[in-house]
């Protein structure tokens, strides 16, 4: 039977990660996969995480099963982080959450849940969006429709076109929106735009599905959650997928959360029971170690403060790199405006160069980014900045 199988091309982001690892050039730069890197180009374990892990090692007494929803304490603390401790949807019992295997698990289980609610509803995703959104949501059987989002020429959001497209959605359709740090563009909705999108969603009876994988890496924990918190206060129903991969640096521990916001406490409980049953039939229950680390941090004031300080350091470093890169390019021979990079948020921006130029950066200079020219700004550092700008200059001149 297997002889009929054809190889499937690798996910472009993961393929890039492997090519980078195999490159022996000592000057190589990894601007591909979205992981945070420090000044030495290393993805460190956060100190708060290390402390929490050593505490866990001392205190953990069992490896027995948890539950499809994961750890109740994790769910409680992460809900407060995402929505804010006093959010009315939380205090009214309108939010149920499940610890999931990473943000991917949250997105997939959210899609499975939504398809179970209405198999006719479509999910609208931004153009462009994170490459894995389509297989994660489409794989659950949801029909995917696109709305325009990023204007490659003007390096900004095509906001009017986005609204016009969403006018074409029908009641009950789902709208996937990046909560902050849009992946791949770094172009985020401002508060007025969030409010206008909420007006449209409310008027048309759509259901928001927010993917917030980078809370705290854009403008701050509370600032980045503006859209999620505002929508949860206004909308009768919504879903939110979050991840601890980036803000806690727990990538390989696969720690995420899916939140369902319902119209009232009873409907929310029922929705939760549907979700937990889906989880049971997919992977039974999530892995526990990453969530145990997160709850240890969030339950301890000192550890939480340490973590927030470290996160602030990461955020400031990324913003500093954005400014530094724009300044270095402006001071170089490059005759093009890259100032948009310092107006964007989170790890990613499109450099706005052609796929051929991206390839030249890779083959001639060992600089790795996705073919779309999405670069992970956090992969830059003071040591490699000049090399990067010189290589960019060379490649731009060569074409
Ligand atoms: C990315 O976009 O690079 C990250 O979210 C990592 C991934 O799994 O694709």
mmCIF file of C-alpha atoms in Angstrom, residues 18-378:
data_model
loop_
_atom_site.group_PDB
_atom_site.id
_atom_site.type_symbol
_atom_site.label_atom_id
_atom_site.label_comp_id
_atom_site.label_asym_id
_atom_site.label_seq_id
_atom_site.Cartn_x
_atom_site.Cartn_y
_atom_site.Cartn_z
ATOM 1 C CA UNK A 18 17.411 22.338 8.864
ATOM 2 C CA UNK A 19 19.336 23.947 5.977
ATOM 3 C CA UNK A 20 20.718 26.535 8.387
ATOM 4 C CA UNK A 21 21.874 23.835 10.817
ATOM 5 C CA UNK A 22 23.757 22.058 8.032
ATOM 6 C CA UNK A 23 25.537 25.215 6.807
ATOM 7 C CA UNK A 24 29.177 25.219 7.967
ATOM 8 C CA UNK A 25 29.884 28.923 7.229
ATOM 9 C CA UNK A 26 30.975 30.490 10.560
ATOM 10 C CA UNK A 27 29.326 33.779 9.512
ATOM 11 C CA UNK A 28 25.919 32.240 8.859
ATOM 12 C CA UNK A 29 22.874 34.128 10.153
ATOM 13 C CA UNK A 30 19.549 32.514 10.980
ATOM 14 C CA UNK A 31 16.630 34.862 10.314
ATOM 15 C CA UNK A 32 14.313 31.967 9.482
ATOM 16 C CA UNK A 33 12.294 30.179 12.131
ATOM 17 C CA UNK A 34 10.644 32.364 14.771
ATOM 18 C CA UNK A 35 12.722 31.754 17.866
ATOM 19 C CA UNK A 36 14.152 34.490 20.047
ATOM 20 C CA UNK A 37 17.946 34.797 20.116
ATOM 21 C CA UNK A 38 20.194 36.751 22.437
ATOM 22 C CA UNK A 39 23.218 38.896 21.574
ATOM 23 C CA UNK A 40 25.322 35.776 21.133
ATOM 24 C CA UNK A 41 22.853 34.317 18.624
ATOM 25 C CA UNK A 42 21.716 31.728 21.184
ATOM 26 C CA UNK A 43 18.176 30.813 22.266
ATOM 27 C CA UNK A 44 18.645 30.663 26.026
ATOM 28 C CA UNK A 45 16.443 29.067 28.690
ATOM 29 C CA UNK A 46 14.940 31.986 30.614
ATOM 30 C CA UNK A 47 16.172 32.278 34.173
ATOM 31 C CA UNK A 48 12.655 32.185 35.605
ATOM 32 C CA UNK A 49 12.118 28.939 33.695
ATOM 33 C CA UNK A 50 15.342 27.446 35.084
ATOM 34 C CA UNK A 51 14.330 28.333 38.637
ATOM 35 C CA UNK A 52 10.871 26.909 38.136
ATOM 36 C CA UNK A 53 12.305 23.716 36.673
ATOM 37 C CA UNK A 54 14.647 23.138 39.589
ATOM 38 C CA UNK A 55 11.780 23.735 42.004
ATOM 39 C CA UNK A 56 9.652 21.253 40.086
ATOM 40 C CA UNK A 57 12.375 18.654 40.206
ATOM 41 C CA UNK A 58 12.422 18.922 43.997
ATOM 42 C CA UNK A 59 8.683 19.025 44.531
ATOM 43 C CA UNK A 60 7.026 16.975 41.829
ATOM 44 C CA UNK A 61 5.639 13.792 43.344
ATOM 45 C CA UNK A 62 3.855 12.011 40.491
ATOM 46 C CA UNK A 63 3.724 11.554 36.740
ATOM 47 C CA UNK A 64 0.181 10.232 36.811
ATOM 48 C CA UNK A 65 -2.350 11.395 34.182
ATOM 49 C CA UNK A 66 -3.759 14.919 34.310
ATOM 50 C CA UNK A 67 -6.936 15.500 32.244
ATOM 51 C CA UNK A 68 -7.935 16.514 28.697
ATOM 52 C CA UNK A 69 -8.067 20.160 29.868
ATOM 53 C CA UNK A 70 -4.594 19.849 31.424
ATOM 54 C CA UNK A 71 -3.705 21.481 34.727
ATOM 55 C CA UNK A 72 -6.488 23.507 36.409
ATOM 56 C CA UNK A 73 -3.935 25.843 38.022
ATOM 57 C CA UNK A 74 -2.207 26.495 34.700
ATOM 58 C CA UNK A 75 -5.572 27.218 33.101
ATOM 59 C CA UNK A 76 -6.550 29.626 35.849
ATOM 60 C CA UNK A 77 -3.281 31.568 35.817
ATOM 61 C CA UNK A 78 -2.879 31.734 32.049
ATOM 62 C CA UNK A 79 -6.490 32.947 31.699
ATOM 63 C CA UNK A 80 -5.648 35.870 33.981
ATOM 64 C CA UNK A 81 -2.515 36.628 32.012
ATOM 65 C CA UNK A 82 -4.333 36.653 28.692
ATOM 66 C CA UNK A 83 -7.598 38.348 29.671
ATOM 67 C CA UNK A 84 -6.538 40.308 32.771
ATOM 68 C CA UNK A 85 -7.528 39.074 36.243
ATOM 69 C CA UNK A 86 -10.733 41.116 36.508
ATOM 70 C CA UNK A 87 -12.069 40.684 33.009
ATOM 71 C CA UNK A 88 -15.890 40.425 33.177
ATOM 72 C CA UNK A 89 -15.942 37.417 30.855
ATOM 73 C CA UNK A 90 -13.732 35.583 33.367
ATOM 74 C CA UNK A 91 -15.608 36.622 36.481
ATOM 75 C CA UNK A 92 -18.936 35.767 34.771
ATOM 76 C CA UNK A 93 -17.754 32.226 34.006
ATOM 77 C CA UNK A 94 -17.894 32.876 30.248
ATOM 78 C CA UNK A 95 -14.400 31.485 29.542
ATOM 79 C CA UNK A 96 -13.348 27.845 29.505
ATOM 80 C CA UNK A 97 -9.768 26.905 28.723
ATOM 81 C CA UNK A 98 -7.722 23.880 27.806
ATOM 82 C CA UNK A 99 -3.962 23.547 28.085
ATOM 83 C CA UNK A 100 -2.853 22.296 24.676
ATOM 84 C CA UNK A 101 0.283 20.909 22.994
ATOM 85 C CA UNK A 102 1.577 24.330 21.903
ATOM 86 C CA UNK A 103 -0.262 27.032 20.004
ATOM 87 C CA UNK A 104 -0.592 24.535 17.137
ATOM 88 C CA UNK A 105 -2.599 22.192 19.368
ATOM 89 C CA UNK A 106 -4.809 25.127 20.379
ATOM 90 C CA UNK A 107 -5.426 26.148 16.774
ATOM 91 C CA UNK A 108 -6.175 22.616 15.640
ATOM 92 C CA UNK A 109 -8.467 21.810 18.555
ATOM 93 C CA UNK A 110 -10.193 25.158 18.076
ATOM 94 C CA UNK A 111 -10.792 24.278 14.429
ATOM 95 C CA UNK A 112 -12.053 20.809 15.366
ATOM 96 C CA UNK A 113 -14.414 22.351 17.900
ATOM 97 C CA UNK A 114 -15.703 24.972 15.444
ATOM 98 C CA UNK A 115 -16.245 22.408 12.701
ATOM 99 C CA UNK A 116 -18.263 20.370 15.199
ATOM 100 C CA UNK A 117 -20.408 23.470 15.858
ATOM 101 C CA UNK A 118 -21.145 24.145 12.200
ATOM 102 C CA UNK A 119 -19.500 22.359 9.283
ATOM 103 C CA UNK A 120 -20.877 24.948 6.842
ATOM 104 C CA UNK A 121 -19.059 27.892 8.453
ATOM 105 C CA UNK A 122 -15.893 29.078 6.743
ATOM 106 C CA UNK A 123 -12.768 30.481 8.376
ATOM 107 C CA UNK A 124 -11.328 33.747 7.054
ATOM 108 C CA UNK A 125 -7.557 34.150 7.297
ATOM 109 C CA UNK A 126 -5.342 37.121 6.492
ATOM 110 C CA UNK A 127 -3.284 37.285 3.291
ATOM 111 C CA UNK A 128 -0.568 36.591 4.115
ATOM 112 C CA UNK A 129 -0.746 34.499 7.248
ATOM 113 C CA UNK A 130 1.524 32.046 9.076
ATOM 114 C CA UNK A 131 2.193 29.146 6.684
ATOM 115 C CA UNK A 132 0.924 26.543 9.163
ATOM 116 C CA UNK A 133 -2.481 28.192 9.709
ATOM 117 C CA UNK A 134 -3.874 26.723 6.526
ATOM 118 C CA UNK A 135 -3.026 23.043 7.212
ATOM 119 C CA UNK A 136 -3.935 23.378 10.893
ATOM 120 C CA UNK A 137 -7.388 24.839 10.242
ATOM 121 C CA UNK A 138 -8.062 23.299 6.855
ATOM 122 C CA UNK A 139 -6.983 19.874 8.135
ATOM 123 C CA UNK A 140 -9.939 19.949 10.524
ATOM 124 C CA UNK A 141 -12.200 20.294 7.496
ATOM 125 C CA UNK A 142 -12.900 24.029 7.660
ATOM 126 C CA UNK A 143 -13.159 25.830 4.336
ATOM 127 C CA UNK A 144 -10.597 28.625 4.205
ATOM 128 C CA UNK A 145 -11.280 32.040 2.701
ATOM 129 C CA UNK A 146 -8.742 34.851 2.598
ATOM 130 C CA UNK A 147 -9.038 38.526 3.421
ATOM 131 C CA UNK A 148 -6.416 41.043 2.227
ATOM 132 C CA UNK A 149 -4.125 42.211 4.994
ATOM 133 C CA UNK A 150 -0.618 43.333 4.115
ATOM 134 C CA UNK A 151 0.241 45.819 1.402
ATOM 135 C CA UNK A 152 3.689 44.793 0.141
ATOM 136 C CA UNK A 153 4.134 48.064 -1.768
ATOM 137 C CA UNK A 154 3.212 50.450 1.021
ATOM 138 C CA UNK A 155 4.431 48.168 3.857
ATOM 139 C CA UNK A 156 1.226 48.696 5.802
ATOM 140 C CA UNK A 157 -2.152 47.107 6.452
ATOM 141 C CA UNK A 158 -4.726 47.124 3.652
ATOM 142 C CA UNK A 159 -7.345 48.015 6.174
ATOM 143 C CA UNK A 160 -10.140 49.200 3.887
ATOM 144 C CA UNK A 161 -9.690 46.142 1.655
ATOM 145 C CA UNK A 162 -9.759 43.918 4.745
ATOM 146 C CA UNK A 163 -13.076 45.389 5.890
ATOM 147 C CA UNK A 164 -14.553 45.195 2.390
ATOM 148 C CA UNK A 165 -13.629 41.526 2.094
ATOM 149 C CA UNK A 166 -15.059 40.702 5.520
ATOM 150 C CA UNK A 167 -18.330 42.318 4.471
ATOM 151 C CA UNK A 168 -18.600 39.245 2.245
ATOM 152 C CA UNK A 169 -18.547 36.862 5.225
ATOM 153 C CA UNK A 170 -21.807 35.242 6.217
ATOM 154 C CA UNK A 171 -23.230 35.027 9.741
ATOM 155 C CA UNK A 172 -21.523 32.230 11.668
ATOM 156 C CA UNK A 173 -18.253 32.423 9.693
ATOM 157 C CA UNK A 174 -15.063 32.482 11.757
ATOM 158 C CA UNK A 175 -12.439 35.216 11.404
ATOM 159 C CA UNK A 176 -8.862 34.350 12.338
ATOM 160 C CA UNK A 177 -7.005 37.475 13.471
ATOM 161 C CA UNK A 178 -3.455 37.671 14.831
ATOM 162 C CA UNK A 179 -3.736 39.100 18.361
ATOM 163 C CA UNK A 180 -0.377 40.904 18.107
ATOM 164 C CA UNK A 181 2.970 40.682 16.291
ATOM 165 C CA UNK A 182 1.413 39.587 12.993
ATOM 166 C CA UNK A 183 3.254 36.609 11.563
ATOM 167 C CA UNK A 184 4.698 37.090 8.917
ATOM 168 C CA UNK A 185 4.385 40.875 8.433
ATOM 169 C CA UNK A 186 4.834 42.465 11.887
ATOM 170 C CA UNK A 187 2.075 44.920 10.876
ATOM 171 C CA UNK A 188 -0.466 45.098 13.711
ATOM 172 C CA UNK A 189 -3.938 46.582 13.909
ATOM 173 C CA UNK A 190 -4.054 49.741 16.013
ATOM 174 C CA UNK A 191 -6.796 50.195 18.597
ATOM 175 C CA UNK A 192 -9.124 52.123 16.278
ATOM 176 C CA UNK A 193 -8.755 49.389 13.687
ATOM 177 C CA UNK A 194 -9.477 46.663 16.265
ATOM 178 C CA UNK A 195 -12.613 48.556 17.280
ATOM 179 C CA UNK A 196 -13.744 48.916 13.663
ATOM 180 C CA UNK A 197 -13.170 45.194 13.041
ATOM 181 C CA UNK A 198 -15.180 44.429 16.191
ATOM 182 C CA UNK A 199 -18.057 46.600 14.905
ATOM 183 C CA UNK A 200 -18.084 44.656 11.654
ATOM 184 C CA UNK A 201 -17.840 41.252 13.361
ATOM 185 C CA UNK A 202 -20.669 42.158 15.726
ATOM 186 C CA UNK A 203 -22.924 43.570 13.007
ATOM 187 C CA UNK A 204 -22.451 40.563 10.735
ATOM 188 C CA UNK A 205 -22.681 37.887 13.434
ATOM 189 C CA UNK A 206 -19.173 36.506 12.816
ATOM 190 C CA UNK A 207 -17.111 34.620 15.390
ATOM 191 C CA UNK A 208 -13.567 35.856 16.084
ATOM 192 C CA UNK A 209 -10.781 33.298 16.445
ATOM 193 C CA UNK A 210 -7.710 35.111 17.746
ATOM 194 C CA UNK A 211 -4.256 33.603 17.492
ATOM 195 C CA UNK A 212 -2.008 35.335 20.013
ATOM 196 C CA UNK A 213 1.308 33.505 19.931
ATOM 197 C CA UNK A 214 3.523 36.458 20.900
ATOM 198 C CA UNK A 215 1.883 38.164 23.896
ATOM 199 C CA UNK A 216 4.444 40.447 25.537
ATOM 200 C CA UNK A 217 6.830 40.591 22.592
ATOM 201 C CA UNK A 218 5.119 43.492 20.809
ATOM 202 C CA UNK A 219 4.349 46.377 23.160
ATOM 203 C CA UNK A 220 3.706 44.645 26.512
ATOM 204 C CA UNK A 221 1.542 41.963 28.122
ATOM 205 C CA UNK A 222 -1.523 44.195 28.539
ATOM 206 C CA UNK A 223 -0.992 46.305 25.415
ATOM 207 C CA UNK A 224 -0.666 43.229 23.181
ATOM 208 C CA UNK A 225 -3.902 41.777 24.572
ATOM 209 C CA UNK A 226 -6.021 44.819 23.700
ATOM 210 C CA UNK A 227 -7.887 43.105 20.846
ATOM 211 C CA UNK A 228 -8.495 39.867 22.761
ATOM 212 C CA UNK A 229 -9.776 41.631 25.874
ATOM 213 C CA UNK A 230 -11.954 44.115 23.994
ATOM 214 C CA UNK A 231 -13.543 41.385 21.858
ATOM 215 C CA UNK A 232 -14.147 39.109 24.860
ATOM 216 C CA UNK A 233 -16.030 41.945 26.534
ATOM 217 C CA UNK A 234 -18.142 42.687 23.446
ATOM 218 C CA UNK A 235 -18.738 39.407 21.623
ATOM 219 C CA UNK A 236 -21.068 36.650 22.762
ATOM 220 C CA UNK A 237 -18.764 33.960 21.371
ATOM 221 C CA UNK A 238 -15.114 33.748 20.395
ATOM 222 C CA UNK A 239 -12.033 31.529 20.489
ATOM 223 C CA UNK A 240 -8.484 32.444 21.461
ATOM 224 C CA UNK A 241 -5.356 30.349 20.887
ATOM 225 C CA UNK A 242 -2.189 31.315 22.767
ATOM 226 C CA UNK A 243 1.296 29.924 23.090
ATOM 227 C CA UNK A 244 4.036 29.896 25.729
ATOM 228 C CA UNK A 245 6.659 29.016 23.108
ATOM 229 C CA UNK A 246 7.888 32.553 22.589
ATOM 230 C CA UNK A 247 7.111 34.560 25.722
ATOM 231 C CA UNK A 248 8.315 31.800 28.078
ATOM 232 C CA UNK A 249 10.810 30.373 25.553
ATOM 233 C CA UNK A 250 9.244 26.916 25.962
ATOM 234 C CA UNK A 251 9.227 25.994 22.264
ATOM 235 C CA UNK A 252 9.957 22.276 22.518
ATOM 236 C CA UNK A 253 7.833 21.801 25.650
ATOM 237 C CA UNK A 254 4.695 22.360 23.532
ATOM 238 C CA UNK A 255 2.686 24.561 25.865
ATOM 239 C CA UNK A 256 -0.333 26.498 24.649
ATOM 240 C CA UNK A 257 -3.936 27.223 25.548
ATOM 241 C CA UNK A 258 -7.266 27.276 23.775
ATOM 242 C CA UNK A 259 -9.930 29.534 25.279
ATOM 243 C CA UNK A 260 -13.603 29.367 24.374
ATOM 244 C CA UNK A 261 -15.666 32.412 25.286
ATOM 245 C CA UNK A 262 -19.394 31.654 25.449
ATOM 246 C CA UNK A 263 -22.523 33.727 25.824
ATOM 247 C CA UNK A 264 -23.200 32.622 29.423
ATOM 248 C CA UNK A 265 -21.760 30.237 31.999
ATOM 249 C CA UNK A 266 -23.969 27.288 31.072
ATOM 250 C CA UNK A 267 -23.309 27.482 27.329
ATOM 251 C CA UNK A 268 -19.601 27.882 28.072
ATOM 252 C CA UNK A 269 -19.553 24.761 30.244
ATOM 253 C CA UNK A 270 -21.306 22.809 27.489
ATOM 254 C CA UNK A 271 -18.847 24.097 24.906
ATOM 255 C CA UNK A 272 -16.005 23.029 27.210
ATOM 256 C CA UNK A 273 -17.392 19.506 27.488
ATOM 257 C CA UNK A 274 -17.492 19.273 23.669
ATOM 258 C CA UNK A 275 -13.918 20.497 23.454
ATOM 259 C CA UNK A 276 -12.613 18.085 26.106
ATOM 260 C CA UNK A 277 -14.297 15.198 24.335
ATOM 261 C CA UNK A 278 -12.567 16.205 21.073
ATOM 262 C CA UNK A 279 -9.236 16.419 22.899
ATOM 263 C CA UNK A 280 -9.765 12.955 24.391
ATOM 264 C CA UNK A 281 -10.304 11.514 20.936
ATOM 265 C CA UNK A 282 -7.242 13.280 19.445
ATOM 266 C CA UNK A 283 -4.411 13.067 21.969
ATOM 267 C CA UNK A 284 -6.238 12.367 25.236
ATOM 268 C CA UNK A 285 -4.423 15.011 27.256
ATOM 269 C CA UNK A 286 -1.569 17.498 26.831
ATOM 270 C CA UNK A 287 2.051 17.030 27.964
ATOM 271 C CA UNK A 288 2.533 18.501 31.403
ATOM 272 C CA UNK A 289 6.098 19.738 31.899
ATOM 273 C CA UNK A 290 5.853 23.116 30.121
ATOM 274 C CA UNK A 291 2.566 23.994 31.804
ATOM 275 C CA UNK A 292 4.014 22.997 35.195
ATOM 276 C CA UNK A 293 6.857 25.476 34.587
ATOM 277 C CA UNK A 294 4.467 28.262 33.604
ATOM 278 C CA UNK A 295 2.180 27.747 36.587
ATOM 279 C CA UNK A 296 5.166 27.646 38.939
ATOM 280 C CA UNK A 297 6.256 31.031 37.588
ATOM 281 C CA UNK A 298 2.845 32.679 37.528
ATOM 282 C CA UNK A 299 1.942 31.429 41.027
ATOM 283 C CA UNK A 300 5.048 32.958 42.597
ATOM 284 C CA UNK A 301 5.302 36.744 42.724
ATOM 285 C CA UNK A 302 9.109 36.784 42.644
ATOM 286 C CA UNK A 303 9.379 34.366 39.747
ATOM 287 C CA UNK A 304 6.674 36.212 37.862
ATOM 288 C CA UNK A 305 8.499 39.516 38.303
ATOM 289 C CA UNK A 306 11.739 37.917 37.113
ATOM 290 C CA UNK A 307 9.968 36.480 34.074
ATOM 291 C CA UNK A 308 8.290 39.810 33.234
ATOM 292 C CA UNK A 309 11.676 41.572 33.482
ATOM 293 C CA UNK A 310 13.273 39.033 31.173
ATOM 294 C CA UNK A 311 10.399 39.337 28.724
ATOM 295 C CA UNK A 312 10.712 43.110 28.759
ATOM 296 C CA UNK A 313 14.429 42.710 28.012
ATOM 297 C CA UNK A 314 13.602 40.512 25.005
ATOM 298 C CA UNK A 315 10.986 42.952 23.739
ATOM 299 C CA UNK A 316 13.303 45.936 24.133
ATOM 300 C CA UNK A 317 16.108 44.085 22.423
ATOM 301 C CA UNK A 318 13.934 43.315 19.397
ATOM 302 C CA UNK A 319 12.790 46.939 19.193
ATOM 303 C CA UNK A 320 16.417 48.064 19.509
ATOM 304 C CA UNK A 321 17.431 45.701 16.695
ATOM 305 C CA UNK A 322 14.682 47.104 14.502
ATOM 306 C CA UNK A 323 15.950 50.647 15.101
ATOM 307 C CA UNK A 324 19.589 49.628 14.755
ATOM 308 C CA UNK A 325 18.956 47.867 11.453
ATOM 309 C CA UNK A 326 17.056 50.808 9.982
ATOM 310 C CA UNK A 327 19.826 53.204 11.078
ATOM 311 C CA UNK A 328 22.593 50.973 9.654
ATOM 312 C CA UNK A 329 20.791 50.634 6.325
ATOM 313 C CA UNK A 330 20.167 54.393 6.186
ATOM 314 C CA UNK A 331 23.870 55.011 6.803
ATOM 315 C CA UNK A 332 24.920 52.534 4.099
ATOM 316 C CA UNK A 333 24.970 52.835 0.287
ATOM 317 C CA UNK A 334 21.579 51.189 0.070
ATOM 318 C CA UNK A 335 19.259 53.477 -1.801
ATOM 319 C CA UNK A 336 15.918 52.230 -0.481
ATOM 320 C CA UNK A 337 13.722 53.070 2.473
ATOM 321 C CA UNK A 338 13.543 50.349 5.120
ATOM 322 C CA UNK A 339 12.190 52.602 7.888
ATOM 323 C CA UNK A 340 8.936 50.600 8.001
ATOM 324 C CA UNK A 341 10.853 47.924 9.949
ATOM 325 C CA UNK A 342 10.889 50.105 13.051
ATOM 326 C CA UNK A 343 7.139 50.663 12.869
ATOM 327 C CA UNK A 344 6.376 46.949 13.042
ATOM 328 C CA UNK A 345 6.058 44.623 16.021
ATOM 329 C CA UNK A 346 7.354 41.296 17.274
ATOM 330 C CA UNK A 347 9.877 39.041 15.633
ATOM 331 C CA UNK A 348 8.936 39.362 11.975
ATOM 332 C CA UNK A 349 9.013 41.800 9.080
ATOM 333 C CA UNK A 350 9.084 41.322 5.355
ATOM 334 C CA UNK A 351 12.318 42.745 4.058
ATOM 335 C CA UNK A 352 10.492 43.309 0.777
ATOM 336 C CA UNK A 353 13.157 41.809 -1.496
ATOM 337 C CA UNK A 354 12.551 39.286 -4.291
ATOM 338 C CA UNK A 355 12.786 35.492 -3.852
ATOM 339 C CA UNK A 356 15.899 35.592 -6.075
ATOM 340 C CA UNK A 357 17.512 38.116 -3.733
ATOM 341 C CA UNK A 358 16.534 35.975 -0.731
ATOM 342 C CA UNK A 359 18.197 33.024 -2.449
ATOM 343 C CA UNK A 360 21.323 35.065 -3.183
ATOM 344 C CA UNK A 361 21.551 36.039 0.489
ATOM 345 C CA UNK A 362 21.334 32.360 1.373
ATOM 346 C CA UNK A 363 23.670 30.879 -1.241
ATOM 347 C CA UNK A 364 26.266 33.677 -1.357
ATOM 348 C CA UNK A 365 26.243 34.869 2.269
ATOM 349 C CA UNK A 366 24.670 32.061 4.351
ATOM 350 C CA UNK A 367 21.891 34.393 5.504
ATOM 351 C CA UNK A 368 18.681 32.437 5.960
ATOM 352 C CA UNK A 369 15.157 33.820 5.763
ATOM 353 C CA UNK A 370 11.880 32.556 4.329
ATOM 354 C CA UNK A 371 11.475 32.933 0.522
ATOM 355 C CA UNK A 372 8.754 35.525 1.047
ATOM 356 C CA UNK A 373 11.558 37.651 2.617
ATOM 357 C CA UNK A 374 10.068 37.212 6.088
ATOM 358 C CA UNK A 375 12.962 37.771 8.449
ATOM 359 C CA UNK A 376 13.159 37.042 12.156
ATOM 360 C CA UNK A 377 14.608 40.334 13.402
ATOM 361 C CA UNK A 378 15.561 38.665 16.706
#
